[in-house]
Amino acid sequence: MAPSISASLNADSPASNIVQARLPKLSPEFIAQHYPSETKLVHVHLVHRHGERTPASHLFPHISPKHWNFCAQGNRLYTDFAKAVKVYAPDADVGGDGNSYQQWHSYMFKLENSKSSSIFPKDNLSKAHKNDKSQFTADTCAFGQLTDVGRESLTSLGVHMRALYMDALGFLPAMPRPGDGNGPTEDLYLRTTSYTRAFESLQHALGGMYPNLPANSPLFRINVRPRSIDNLYPDYHCKIIGRLHAESSTESIALFAEDHAALHKDILQVPSLQEAFEAKLKSKAGYTSLYVWDTVSSMRSHGLPLPKEIDDELIARVSNISAVEYLHPTMSSTQLARLEIGPLVRELADNVVCAIEADRGIEAGKTRPPKMSIYSGHDTTIGPLLAILGDDLAGSPSLTTSATPMWPPFSSSLRIELLKDSTSPYPTVQPSWAGDLANHSEDLSAIPPEERIRPLTVPDSLYRWAPGRTDNASAVPFNSRATRDYYVRIWYNDRSVQLPACRDPGAHHSKLGASVCTLDGFFKQIARFVPSESETIQERLALANA
């Protein structure tokens, strides 16, 4: 019998915890518990979702206001930007101060969304907004725009990073150190997708970390890749990924068929949602619950009134089923996960290896890797990563009555901490998955992904190291426990994540518990999801010809 989602809702968890991310409360006790003196930080990855935004499209005008007036700060910035690049031509005095707020919209966003007109004729939109009192003002947002609420959320995330990694732990300097020739700091690696809301979210996170520096400080080099080669979210233009996702989504929905059908039935009982939702069902658009979630979560996080039928329980169920439709497939299909987010996981794993080699001194004389890497992405970044990490709230097949899939809230963050501890006793037993030690040094590409114990990109030299050596000489004997001083811990918002591969005895820290993986435990968890470049090409060719 399939597990029941509705039965597992936690009645004392307010909906604000579902649509907005929380961070752990820092205290001397928290620091002492999670960062004891015998451990030191070597590297930190911070992967976050952008902050609160307006809905991506205007699909539910019966509940959503015509004008979302939450973008005063952003609009002022865009107006200044438009003036600076000389594309500003005042043509309306909407704000009453001689400035045009319509003008920058046409450059930065699309005010009209074709998806709306395909469902609602213009006369229906007018009827839906008959009693709408909202007006187009200097504060009005466009579709999918980061709001002032979202800016505050990412600033708060940056403030938290500063309080933890600078003030409490002294891991990062209070001010970023200039690189060679007073260039960008080498303490941070910064990357964002090309979406405006992700770029701005990163800027505000930096503002929280370094409040005395402007976001455009020359100390910050923000990297942006073209969408065609970006690995911070799945390539949805790839027909193979689309096909695999549709197939796996059908299987996931079938697993939770009772809850899926019950939610849709209840949504159709909400008068303000019925018309648009029926249109989506008829169009067979897929991921139908997600369309509701996009509007409802945005309204809830901005404090906008919702119909009485859309209460906290219904919001939670929409979050659950959206994750089942969209995130659960990634966890249930190794092949899909490898194609969707494997390249990013490969990059994160490579960063861990570089940080260890630099810490050992192997890369002496070369530029040291950054102390922290920050990636600004989306729910479609956080969700697949959580699925790969086997987190129950990402839609694990092992759903229980105490953990159900949840959609990643706005400003959600994953922190991957590389720790070093040479003092605490290392586990004396081998985890059940370790198998023959010779597997470490074999040609891993010949081993099926599900049986690999480390990613293909993790070099053999990592296990051929001895204290005092600063080279990669192959004469050093292979040592399966050469990585024993290093551990990995992952935080998701306000809690640590227990990776399934790290729960076994021998796969986690002897004192800090199962949430602190041995390096090999972390490698085992991600190994089957990390294809090499050649494997990715071969896999796509094979699927295309299937």
Short mmCIF file of N, CA, C and O in Angstrom, two decimals, residues 33-34 417 419 487-491 495-499 502-503 507-509 512-518:
data_model
loop_
_atom_site.label_atom_id
_atom_site.label_comp_id
_atom_site.label_asym_id
_atom_site.label_seq_id
_atom_site.Cartn_x
_atom_site.Cartn_y
_atom_site.Cartn_z
N GLN A 33 28.24 22.52 20.10
CA GLN A 33 27.74 21.20 19.73
C GLN A 33 28.16 20.78 18.33
O GLN A 33 28.56 19.63 18.11
N HIS A 34 28.09 21.72 17.38
CA HIS A 34 28.31 21.36 15.98
C HIS A 34 29.71 21.70 15.46
O HIS A 34 30.12 21.17 14.42
N GLU A 417 29.65 21.46 4.11
CA GLU A 417 30.85 21.82 4.87
C GLU A 417 31.87 20.69 4.82
O GLU A 417 31.56 19.55 5.17
N LEU A 419 34.96 19.35 6.66
CA LEU A 419 35.58 19.49 7.98
C LEU A 419 36.84 18.62 8.07
O LEU A 419 36.97 17.62 7.36
N TYR A 487 35.79 15.07 6.74
CA TYR A 487 34.38 14.74 6.89
C TYR A 487 33.54 15.76 6.15
O TYR A 487 33.99 16.89 5.87
N VAL A 488 32.31 15.39 5.85
CA VAL A 488 31.39 16.29 5.16
C VAL A 488 30.07 16.34 5.93
O VAL A 488 29.53 15.30 6.31
N ARG A 489 29.60 17.56 6.15
CA ARG A 489 28.27 17.74 6.77
C ARG A 489 27.45 18.64 5.86
O ARG A 489 27.96 19.61 5.30
N ILE A 490 26.18 18.33 5.75
CA ILE A 490 25.28 19.10 4.88
C ILE A 490 24.13 19.65 5.71
O ILE A 490 23.45 18.91 6.43
N TRP A 491 23.92 20.94 5.60
CA TRP A 491 22.79 21.61 6.23
C TRP A 491 21.76 21.95 5.15
O TRP A 491 22.12 22.43 4.08
N ARG A 495 18.34 22.55 9.46
CA ARG A 495 18.63 21.23 10.00
C ARG A 495 19.74 20.56 9.19
O ARG A 495 19.98 20.91 8.03
N SER A 496 20.41 19.61 9.81
CA SER A 496 21.42 18.84 9.11
C SER A 496 20.76 17.67 8.39
O SER A 496 19.71 17.18 8.81
N VAL A 497 21.37 17.24 7.31
CA VAL A 497 20.85 16.16 6.48
C VAL A 497 21.63 14.89 6.77
O VAL A 497 22.86 14.90 6.73
N GLN A 498 20.93 13.81 7.04
CA GLN A 498 21.58 12.52 7.23
C GLN A 498 21.54 11.74 5.92
O GLN A 498 20.50 11.24 5.51
N LEU A 499 22.70 11.64 5.27
CA LEU A 499 22.78 10.92 4.01
C LEU A 499 22.65 9.43 4.27
O LEU A 499 23.29 8.90 5.19
N CYS A 502 25.69 7.35 4.88
CA CYS A 502 26.49 7.70 6.05
C CYS A 502 25.89 7.19 7.35
O CYS A 502 26.45 7.42 8.43
N ARG A 503 24.76 6.51 7.27
CA ARG A 503 24.11 6.03 8.49
C ARG A 503 24.75 4.75 9.01
O ARG A 503 24.63 4.42 10.19
N ALA A 507 30.72 4.90 8.77
CA ALA A 507 30.58 5.86 7.67
C ALA A 507 30.35 7.28 8.18
O ALA A 507 30.09 8.18 7.39
N HIS A 508 30.46 7.48 9.49
CA HIS A 508 30.26 8.83 10.01
C HIS A 508 31.16 9.09 11.21
O HIS A 508 31.81 8.19 11.74
N HIS A 509 31.20 10.34 11.63
CA HIS A 509 32.07 10.80 12.71
C HIS A 509 31.72 10.08 14.01
O HIS A 509 30.54 9.93 14.36
N LEU A 512 30.32 13.18 16.45
CA LEU A 512 29.29 14.10 15.97
C LEU A 512 28.10 13.39 15.32
O LEU A 512 27.09 14.03 15.01
N GLY A 513 28.21 12.08 15.10
CA GLY A 513 27.05 11.32 14.67
C GLY A 513 26.87 11.21 13.16
O GLY A 513 27.71 11.66 12.37
N ALA A 514 25.72 10.64 12.78
CA ALA A 514 25.47 10.26 11.39
C ALA A 514 25.33 11.45 10.45
O ALA A 514 25.40 11.27 9.23
N SER A 515 25.11 12.65 10.97
CA SER A 515 24.99 13.80 10.08
C SER A 515 26.35 14.30 9.60
O SER A 515 26.40 15.16 8.71
N VAL A 516 27.42 13.79 10.18
CA VAL A 516 28.77 14.17 9.75
C VAL A 516 29.41 12.95 9.10
O VAL A 516 29.87 12.03 9.78
N CYS A 517 29.41 12.92 7.77
CA CYS A 517 29.87 11.76 7.00
C CYS A 517 31.40 11.69 6.96
O CYS A 517 32.07 12.72 6.90
N THR A 518 31.92 10.49 6.94
CA THR A 518 33.30 10.35 6.50
C THR A 518 33.33 10.81 5.04
O THR A 518 32.30 10.81 4.35
#
